[in-house]
PDB file of C-alpha atoms and ligand atoms in Angstrom:
ATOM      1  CA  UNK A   1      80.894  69.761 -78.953  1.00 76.00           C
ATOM      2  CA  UNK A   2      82.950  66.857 -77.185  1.00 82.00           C
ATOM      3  CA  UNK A   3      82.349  63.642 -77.326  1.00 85.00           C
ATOM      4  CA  UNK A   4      85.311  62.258 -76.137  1.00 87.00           C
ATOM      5  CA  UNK A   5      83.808  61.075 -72.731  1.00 89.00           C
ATOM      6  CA  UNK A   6      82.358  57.964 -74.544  1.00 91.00           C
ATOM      7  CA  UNK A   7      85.132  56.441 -75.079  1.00 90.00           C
ATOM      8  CA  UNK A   8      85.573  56.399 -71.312  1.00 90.00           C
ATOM      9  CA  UNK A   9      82.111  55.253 -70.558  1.00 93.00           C
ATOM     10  CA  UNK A  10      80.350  54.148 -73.060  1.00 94.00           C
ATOM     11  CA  UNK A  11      80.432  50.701 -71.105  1.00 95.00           C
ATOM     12  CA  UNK A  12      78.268  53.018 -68.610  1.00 95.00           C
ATOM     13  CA  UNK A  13      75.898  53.551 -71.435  1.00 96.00           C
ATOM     14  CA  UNK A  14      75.393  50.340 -72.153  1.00 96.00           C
ATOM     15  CA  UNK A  15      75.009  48.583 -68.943  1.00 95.00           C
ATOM     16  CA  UNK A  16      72.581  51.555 -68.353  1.00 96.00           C
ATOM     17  CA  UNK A  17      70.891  50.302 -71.395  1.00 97.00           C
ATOM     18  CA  UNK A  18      70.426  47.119 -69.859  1.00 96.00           C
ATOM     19  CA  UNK A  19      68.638  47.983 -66.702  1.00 96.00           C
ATOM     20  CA  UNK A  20      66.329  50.628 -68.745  1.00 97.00           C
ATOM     21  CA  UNK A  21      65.556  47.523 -70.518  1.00 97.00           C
ATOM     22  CA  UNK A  22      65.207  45.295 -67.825  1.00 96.00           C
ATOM     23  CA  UNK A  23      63.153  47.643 -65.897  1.00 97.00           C
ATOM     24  CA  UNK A  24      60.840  47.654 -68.933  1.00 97.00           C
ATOM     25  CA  UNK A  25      60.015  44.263 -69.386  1.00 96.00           C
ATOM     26  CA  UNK A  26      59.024  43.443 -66.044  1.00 97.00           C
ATOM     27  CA  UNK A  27      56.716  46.454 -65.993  1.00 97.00           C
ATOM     28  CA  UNK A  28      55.228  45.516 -68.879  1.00 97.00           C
ATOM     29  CA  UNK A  29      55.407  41.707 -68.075  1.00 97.00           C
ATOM     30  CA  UNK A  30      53.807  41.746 -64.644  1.00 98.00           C
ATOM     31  CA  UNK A  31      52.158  44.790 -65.701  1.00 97.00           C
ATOM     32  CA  UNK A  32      50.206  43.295 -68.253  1.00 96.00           C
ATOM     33  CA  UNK A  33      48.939  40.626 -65.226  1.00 97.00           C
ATOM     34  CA  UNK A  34      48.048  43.192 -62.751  1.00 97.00           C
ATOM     35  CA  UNK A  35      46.565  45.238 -66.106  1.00 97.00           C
ATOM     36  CA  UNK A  36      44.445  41.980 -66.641  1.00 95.00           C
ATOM     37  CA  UNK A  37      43.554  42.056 -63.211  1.00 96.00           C
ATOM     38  CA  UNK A  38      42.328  45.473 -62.972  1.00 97.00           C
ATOM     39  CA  UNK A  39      40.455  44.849 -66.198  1.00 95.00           C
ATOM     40  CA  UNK A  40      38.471  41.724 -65.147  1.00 93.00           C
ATOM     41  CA  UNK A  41      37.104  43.750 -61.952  1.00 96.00           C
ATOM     42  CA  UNK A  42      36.392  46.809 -63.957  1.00 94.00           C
ATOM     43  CA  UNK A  43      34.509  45.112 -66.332  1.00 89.00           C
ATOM     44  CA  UNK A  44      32.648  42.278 -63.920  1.00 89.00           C
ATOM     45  CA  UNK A  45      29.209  43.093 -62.521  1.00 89.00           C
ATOM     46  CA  UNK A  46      30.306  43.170 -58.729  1.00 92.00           C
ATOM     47  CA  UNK A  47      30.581  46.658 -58.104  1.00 93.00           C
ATOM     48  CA  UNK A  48      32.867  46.573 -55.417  1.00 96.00           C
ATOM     49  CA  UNK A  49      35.464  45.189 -57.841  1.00 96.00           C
ATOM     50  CA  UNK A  50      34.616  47.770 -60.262  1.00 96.00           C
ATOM     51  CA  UNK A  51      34.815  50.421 -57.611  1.00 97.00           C
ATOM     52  CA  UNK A  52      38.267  49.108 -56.739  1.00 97.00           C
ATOM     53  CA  UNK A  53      39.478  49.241 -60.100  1.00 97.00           C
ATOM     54  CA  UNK A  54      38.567  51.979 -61.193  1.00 97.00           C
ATOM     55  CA  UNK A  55      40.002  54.147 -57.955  1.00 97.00           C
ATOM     56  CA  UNK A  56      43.450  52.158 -59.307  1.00 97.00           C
ATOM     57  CA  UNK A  57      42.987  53.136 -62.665  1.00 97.00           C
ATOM     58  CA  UNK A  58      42.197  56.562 -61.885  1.00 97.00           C
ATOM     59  CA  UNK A  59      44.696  57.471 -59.010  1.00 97.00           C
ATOM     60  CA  UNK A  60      47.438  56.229 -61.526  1.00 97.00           C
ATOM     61  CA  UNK A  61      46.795  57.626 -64.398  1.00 97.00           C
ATOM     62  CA  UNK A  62      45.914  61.181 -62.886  1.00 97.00           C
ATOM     63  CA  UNK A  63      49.507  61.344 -60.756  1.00 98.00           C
ATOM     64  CA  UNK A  64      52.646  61.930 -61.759  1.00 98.00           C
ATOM     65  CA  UNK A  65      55.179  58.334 -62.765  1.00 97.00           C
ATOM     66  CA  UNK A  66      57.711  60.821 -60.815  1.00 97.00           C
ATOM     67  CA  UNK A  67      55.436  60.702 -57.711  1.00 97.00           C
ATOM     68  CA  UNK A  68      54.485  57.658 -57.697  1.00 97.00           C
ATOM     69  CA  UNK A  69      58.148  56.722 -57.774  1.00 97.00           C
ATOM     70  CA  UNK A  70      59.250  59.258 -54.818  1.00 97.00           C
ATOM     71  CA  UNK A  71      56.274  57.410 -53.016  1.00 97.00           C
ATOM     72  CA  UNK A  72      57.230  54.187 -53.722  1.00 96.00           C
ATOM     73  CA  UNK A  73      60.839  54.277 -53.091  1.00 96.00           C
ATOM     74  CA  UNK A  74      60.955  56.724 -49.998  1.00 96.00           C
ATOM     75  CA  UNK A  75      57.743  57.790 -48.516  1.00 95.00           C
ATOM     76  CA  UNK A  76      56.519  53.851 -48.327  1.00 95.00           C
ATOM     77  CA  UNK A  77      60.053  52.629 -46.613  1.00 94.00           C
ATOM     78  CA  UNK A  78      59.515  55.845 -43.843  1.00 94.00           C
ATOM     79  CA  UNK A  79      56.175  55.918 -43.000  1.00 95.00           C
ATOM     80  CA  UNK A  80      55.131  52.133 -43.163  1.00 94.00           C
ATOM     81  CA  UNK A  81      58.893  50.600 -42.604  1.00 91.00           C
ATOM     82  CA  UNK A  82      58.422  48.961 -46.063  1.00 91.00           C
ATOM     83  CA  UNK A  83      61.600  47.283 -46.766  1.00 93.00           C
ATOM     84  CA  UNK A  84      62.087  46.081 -50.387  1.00 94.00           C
ATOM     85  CA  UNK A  85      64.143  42.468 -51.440  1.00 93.00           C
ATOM     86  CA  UNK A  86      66.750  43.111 -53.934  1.00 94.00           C
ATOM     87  CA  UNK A  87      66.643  41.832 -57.203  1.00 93.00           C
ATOM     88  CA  UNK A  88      69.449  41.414 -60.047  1.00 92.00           C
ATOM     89  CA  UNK A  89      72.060  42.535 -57.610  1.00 90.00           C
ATOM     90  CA  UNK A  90      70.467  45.668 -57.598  1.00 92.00           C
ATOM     91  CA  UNK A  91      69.786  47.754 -54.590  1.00 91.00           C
ATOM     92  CA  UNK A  92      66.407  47.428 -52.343  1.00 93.00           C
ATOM     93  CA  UNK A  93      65.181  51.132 -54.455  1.00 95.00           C
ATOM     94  CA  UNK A  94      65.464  49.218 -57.724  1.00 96.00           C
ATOM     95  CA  UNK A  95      63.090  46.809 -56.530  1.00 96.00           C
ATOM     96  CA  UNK A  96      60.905  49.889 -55.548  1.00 96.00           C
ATOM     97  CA  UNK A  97      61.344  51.926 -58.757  1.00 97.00           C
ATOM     98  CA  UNK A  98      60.294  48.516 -60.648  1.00 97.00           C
ATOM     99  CA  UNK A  99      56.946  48.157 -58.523  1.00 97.00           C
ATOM    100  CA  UNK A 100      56.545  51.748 -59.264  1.00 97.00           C
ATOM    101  CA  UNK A 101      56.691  51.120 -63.029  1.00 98.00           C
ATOM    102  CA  UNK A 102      54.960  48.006 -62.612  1.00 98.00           C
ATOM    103  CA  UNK A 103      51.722  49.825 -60.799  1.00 98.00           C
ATOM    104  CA  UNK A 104      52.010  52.898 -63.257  1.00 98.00           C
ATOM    105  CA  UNK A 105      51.785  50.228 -66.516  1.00 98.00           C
ATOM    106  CA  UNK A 106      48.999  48.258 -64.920  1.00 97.00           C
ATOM    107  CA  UNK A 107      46.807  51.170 -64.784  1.00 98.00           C
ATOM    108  CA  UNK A 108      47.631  51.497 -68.676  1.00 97.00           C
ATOM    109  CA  UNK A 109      47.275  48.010 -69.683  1.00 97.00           C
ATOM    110  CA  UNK A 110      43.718  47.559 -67.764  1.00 97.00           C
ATOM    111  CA  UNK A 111      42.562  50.360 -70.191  1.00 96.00           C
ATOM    112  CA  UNK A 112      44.559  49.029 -73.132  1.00 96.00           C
ATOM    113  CA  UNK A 113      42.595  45.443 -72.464  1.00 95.00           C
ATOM    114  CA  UNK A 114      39.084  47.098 -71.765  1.00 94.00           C
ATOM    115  CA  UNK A 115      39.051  49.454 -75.136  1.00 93.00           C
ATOM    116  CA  UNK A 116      40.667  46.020 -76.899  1.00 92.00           C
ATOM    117  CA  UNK A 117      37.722  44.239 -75.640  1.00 90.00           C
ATOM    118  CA  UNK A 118      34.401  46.794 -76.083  1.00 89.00           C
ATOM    119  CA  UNK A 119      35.993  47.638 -79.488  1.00 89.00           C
ATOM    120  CA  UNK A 120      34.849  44.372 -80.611  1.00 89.00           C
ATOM    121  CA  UNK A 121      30.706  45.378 -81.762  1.00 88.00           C
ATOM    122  CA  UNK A 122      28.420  44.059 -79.194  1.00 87.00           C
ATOM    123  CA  UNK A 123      26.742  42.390 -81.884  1.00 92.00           C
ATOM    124  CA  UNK A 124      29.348  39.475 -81.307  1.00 92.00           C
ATOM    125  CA  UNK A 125      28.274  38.613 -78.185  1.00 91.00           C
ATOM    126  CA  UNK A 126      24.852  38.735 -78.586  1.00 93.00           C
ATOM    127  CA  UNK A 127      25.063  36.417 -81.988  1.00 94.00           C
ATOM    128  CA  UNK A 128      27.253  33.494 -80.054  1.00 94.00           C
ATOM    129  CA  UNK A 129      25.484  33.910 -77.040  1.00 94.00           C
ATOM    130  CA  UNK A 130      22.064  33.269 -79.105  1.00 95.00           C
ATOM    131  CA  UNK A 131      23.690  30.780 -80.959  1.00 93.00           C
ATOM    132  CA  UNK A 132      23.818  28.725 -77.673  1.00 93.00           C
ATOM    133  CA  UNK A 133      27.360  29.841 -76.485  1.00 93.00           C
ATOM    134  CA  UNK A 134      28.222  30.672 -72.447  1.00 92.00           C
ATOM    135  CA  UNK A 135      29.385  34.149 -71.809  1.00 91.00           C
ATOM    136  CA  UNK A 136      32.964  32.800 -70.747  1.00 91.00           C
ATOM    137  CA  UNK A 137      33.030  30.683 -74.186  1.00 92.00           C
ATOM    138  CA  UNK A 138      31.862  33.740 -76.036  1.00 92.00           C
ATOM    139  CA  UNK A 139      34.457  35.885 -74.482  1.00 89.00           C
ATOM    140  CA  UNK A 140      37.355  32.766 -74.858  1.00 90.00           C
ATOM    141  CA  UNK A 141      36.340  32.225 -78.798  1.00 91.00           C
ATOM    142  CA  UNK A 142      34.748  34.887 -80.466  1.00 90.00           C
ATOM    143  CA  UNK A 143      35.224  38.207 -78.613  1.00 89.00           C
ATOM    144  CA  UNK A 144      38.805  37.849 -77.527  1.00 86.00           C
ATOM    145  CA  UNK A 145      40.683  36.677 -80.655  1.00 87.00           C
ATOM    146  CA  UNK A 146      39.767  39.610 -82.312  1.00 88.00           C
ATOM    147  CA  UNK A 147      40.504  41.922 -78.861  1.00 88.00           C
ATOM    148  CA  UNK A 148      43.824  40.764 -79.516  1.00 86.00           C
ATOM    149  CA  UNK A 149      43.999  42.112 -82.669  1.00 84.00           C
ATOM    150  CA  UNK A 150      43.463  45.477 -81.111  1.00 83.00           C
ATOM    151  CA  UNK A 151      45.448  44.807 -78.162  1.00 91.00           C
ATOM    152  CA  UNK A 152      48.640  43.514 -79.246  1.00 89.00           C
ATOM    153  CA  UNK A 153      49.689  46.602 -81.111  1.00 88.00           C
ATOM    154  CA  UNK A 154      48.724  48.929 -78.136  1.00 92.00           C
ATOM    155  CA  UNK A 155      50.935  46.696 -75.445  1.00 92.00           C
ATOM    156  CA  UNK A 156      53.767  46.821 -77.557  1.00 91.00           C
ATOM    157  CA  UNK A 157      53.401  50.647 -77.818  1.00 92.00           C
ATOM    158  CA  UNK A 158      52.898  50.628 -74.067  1.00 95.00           C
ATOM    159  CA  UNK A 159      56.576  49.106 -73.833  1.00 95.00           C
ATOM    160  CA  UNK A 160      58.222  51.932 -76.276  1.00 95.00           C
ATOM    161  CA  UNK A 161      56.190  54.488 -73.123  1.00 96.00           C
ATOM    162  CA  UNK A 162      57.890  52.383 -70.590  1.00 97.00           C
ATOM    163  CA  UNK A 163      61.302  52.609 -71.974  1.00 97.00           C
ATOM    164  CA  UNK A 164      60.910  56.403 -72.341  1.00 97.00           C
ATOM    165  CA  UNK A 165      58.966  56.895 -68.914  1.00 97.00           C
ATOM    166  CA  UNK A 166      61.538  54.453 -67.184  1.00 97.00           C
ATOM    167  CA  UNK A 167      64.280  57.609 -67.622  1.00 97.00           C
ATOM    168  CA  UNK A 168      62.543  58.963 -64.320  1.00 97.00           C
ATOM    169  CA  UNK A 169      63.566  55.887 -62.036  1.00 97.00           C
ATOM    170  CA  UNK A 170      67.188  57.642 -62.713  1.00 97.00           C
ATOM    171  CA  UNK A 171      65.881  60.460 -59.581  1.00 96.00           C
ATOM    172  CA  UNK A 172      65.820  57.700 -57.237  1.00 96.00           C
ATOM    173  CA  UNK A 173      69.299  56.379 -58.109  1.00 94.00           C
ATOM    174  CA  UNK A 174      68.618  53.291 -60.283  1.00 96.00           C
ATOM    175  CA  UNK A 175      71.119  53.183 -62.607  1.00 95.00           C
ATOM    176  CA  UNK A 176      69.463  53.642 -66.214  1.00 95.00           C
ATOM    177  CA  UNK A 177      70.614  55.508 -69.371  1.00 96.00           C
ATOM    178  CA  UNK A 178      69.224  58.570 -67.877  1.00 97.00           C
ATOM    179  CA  UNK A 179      71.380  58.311 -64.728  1.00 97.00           C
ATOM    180  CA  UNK A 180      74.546  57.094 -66.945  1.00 97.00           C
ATOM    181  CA  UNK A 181      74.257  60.802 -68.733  1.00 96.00           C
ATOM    182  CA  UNK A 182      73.866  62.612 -65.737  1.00 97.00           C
ATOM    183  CA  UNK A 183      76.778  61.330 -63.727  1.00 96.00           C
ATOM    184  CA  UNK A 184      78.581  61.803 -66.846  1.00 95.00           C
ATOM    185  CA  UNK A 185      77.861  64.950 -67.540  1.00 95.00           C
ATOM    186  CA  UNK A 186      78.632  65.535 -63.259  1.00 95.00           C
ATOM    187  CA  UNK A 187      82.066  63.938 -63.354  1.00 93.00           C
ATOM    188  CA  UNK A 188      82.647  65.432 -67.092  1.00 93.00           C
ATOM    189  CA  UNK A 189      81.507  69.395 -67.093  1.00 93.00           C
ATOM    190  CA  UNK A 190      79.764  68.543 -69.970  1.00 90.00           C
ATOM    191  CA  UNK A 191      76.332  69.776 -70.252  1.00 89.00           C
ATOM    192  CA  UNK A 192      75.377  68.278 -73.719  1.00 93.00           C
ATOM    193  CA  UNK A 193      77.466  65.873 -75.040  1.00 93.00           C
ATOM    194  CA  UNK A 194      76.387  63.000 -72.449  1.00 95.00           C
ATOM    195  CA  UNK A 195      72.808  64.259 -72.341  1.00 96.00           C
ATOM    196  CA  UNK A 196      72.883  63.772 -76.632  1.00 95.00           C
ATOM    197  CA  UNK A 197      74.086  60.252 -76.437  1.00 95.00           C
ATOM    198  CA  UNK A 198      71.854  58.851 -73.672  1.00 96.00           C
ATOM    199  CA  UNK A 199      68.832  60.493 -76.419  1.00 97.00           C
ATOM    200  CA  UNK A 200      70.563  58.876 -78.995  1.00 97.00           C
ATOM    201  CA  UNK A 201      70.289  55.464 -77.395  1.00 97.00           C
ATOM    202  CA  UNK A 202      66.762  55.533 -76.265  1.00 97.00           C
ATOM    203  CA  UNK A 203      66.146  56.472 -79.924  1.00 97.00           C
ATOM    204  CA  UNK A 204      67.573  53.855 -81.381  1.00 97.00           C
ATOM    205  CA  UNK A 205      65.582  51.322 -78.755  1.00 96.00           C
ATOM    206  CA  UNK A 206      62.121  53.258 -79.493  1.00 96.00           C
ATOM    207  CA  UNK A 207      62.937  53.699 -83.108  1.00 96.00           C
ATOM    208  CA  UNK A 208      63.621  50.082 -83.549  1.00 94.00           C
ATOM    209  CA  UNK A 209      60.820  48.925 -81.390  1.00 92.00           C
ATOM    210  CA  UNK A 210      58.419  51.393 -83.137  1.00 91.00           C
ATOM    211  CA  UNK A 211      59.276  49.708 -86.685  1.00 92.00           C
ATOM    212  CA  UNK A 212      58.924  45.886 -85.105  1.00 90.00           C
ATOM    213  CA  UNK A 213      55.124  47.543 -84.143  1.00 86.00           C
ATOM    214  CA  UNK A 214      54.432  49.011 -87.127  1.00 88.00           C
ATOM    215  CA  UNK A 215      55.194  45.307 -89.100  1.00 88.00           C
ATOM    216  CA  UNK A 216      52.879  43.638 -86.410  1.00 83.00           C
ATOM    217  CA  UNK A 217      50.467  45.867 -87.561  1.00 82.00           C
ATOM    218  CA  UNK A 218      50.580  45.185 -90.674  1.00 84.00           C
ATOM    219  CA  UNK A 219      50.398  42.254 -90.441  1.00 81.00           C
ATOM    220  CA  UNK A 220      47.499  41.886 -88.077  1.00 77.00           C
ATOM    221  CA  UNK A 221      45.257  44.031 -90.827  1.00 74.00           C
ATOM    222  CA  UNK A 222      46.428  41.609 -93.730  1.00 61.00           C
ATOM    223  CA  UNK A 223      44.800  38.697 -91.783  1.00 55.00           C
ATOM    224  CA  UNK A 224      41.598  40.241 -90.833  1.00 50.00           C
TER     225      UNK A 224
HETATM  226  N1  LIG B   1      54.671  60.786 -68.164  1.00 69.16           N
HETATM  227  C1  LIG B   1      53.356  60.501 -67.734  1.00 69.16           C
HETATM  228  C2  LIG B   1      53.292  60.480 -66.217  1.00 69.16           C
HETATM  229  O1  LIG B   1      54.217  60.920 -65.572  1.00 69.16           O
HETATM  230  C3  LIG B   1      52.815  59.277 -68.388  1.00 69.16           C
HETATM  231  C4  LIG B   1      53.183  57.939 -67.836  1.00 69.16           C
HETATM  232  C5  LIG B   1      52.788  56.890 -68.834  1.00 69.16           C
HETATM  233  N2  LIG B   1      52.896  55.580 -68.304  1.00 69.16           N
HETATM  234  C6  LIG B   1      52.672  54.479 -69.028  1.00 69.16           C
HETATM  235  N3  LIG B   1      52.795  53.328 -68.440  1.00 69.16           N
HETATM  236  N4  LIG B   1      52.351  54.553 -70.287  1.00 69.16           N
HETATM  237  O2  LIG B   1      52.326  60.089 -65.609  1.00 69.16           O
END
């Protein structure tokens, strides 16, 4: 086994780090608001929302993160002349691999919100709407503080997906871990080495990440 390519570029690694990072967040940040979105319609009474929302929800979650990106970065640009703005000094596919994620988390987070939400017992709702409460004051003091007990554990467990799912953005060229190790391992010969290390830094993000979750959760079921 050889490792010596990382003293060469394990500055590669880590800016790669960076944008697998950065691609991350802003799924999960704008994600979260399109997620919140998708949620409201699905669960509001007008059934064209719901109809809409649910198509989203479905379409995303039953097709590949790998297509979805292809679509996004190529197939959009040729067939409706979709150019994207850059962002971060990265190139216009960047932008596209991060709508991409953004999209593919929303569809998660809308489902994340709704199971947060009906896993708090209808019984709630119907005592502090009897007690004289509106259905938006209901939801605002009784039915979501306790969502969020539910919720914030699964959203940060959505971000530890993201920064494992983001290693696909690497087949359109944005430069993450993923794409780090395999341009190594192109300029290097080496079919393992660079491949180990890029596996060893996503564990370390996901293992570290996974621990912060698993204290949040603890914590949330000491206050309840
Ligand atoms: N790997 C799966 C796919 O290609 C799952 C994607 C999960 N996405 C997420 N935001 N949790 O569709």
């Amino acid at each position: 086994m050889d490792f010596s390519f990382i003293n060469d570029y394990y500055l590669s690694y880590i800016q790669g780090a960076g944008v697998t990072i950065l691609i991350s967040f802003m799924a999960l940040l704008f994600g979260f608001i399109v997620g919140l979105v998708a949620c409201v319609c699905k669960i509001s009474n007008k059934s064209v929302l719901k109809w809409i929302a649910n198509v989203y929800i479905e379409v995303i979650r039953d097709t590949p993160l790998l297509v979805q990106v292809m679509i996004m970065a190529y197939g959009f640009p040729m067939i409706l002349g979709v150019k994207y703005p850059t962002m971060f000094g990265y190139d216009d596919t960047f932008t596209a691999a991060v709508m991409a994620m953004i999209l593919n988390s929303g569809a998660y987070i809308a489902e994340i919100l709704r199971s947060g939400i009906s896993s708090v017992d209808k019984g709630q709702m119907e005592a502090s709407r009897s007690l004289g409460l509106t259905y938006l004051q209901s939801m605002r003091y009784i039915i979501v503080p306790q969502a969020v007990k539910n919720i914030l554990p699964a959203l940060a467990n959505e971000f530890i997906s993201l920064v494992k799912e983001s290693a696909i953005v690497a087949f359109v060229g944005v430069t993450d871990i993923m794409f780090v190790a395999i341009s190594v391992k192109n300029s290097t010969y080496n079919g393992f080495g660079p491949y180990l290390f890029a596996a060893l830094i996503y564990f370390v993000i996901t293992f570290t990440l996974s621990k912060l979750v698993g204290l949040l959760e603890k914590k949330m079921t000491v206050e309840r």
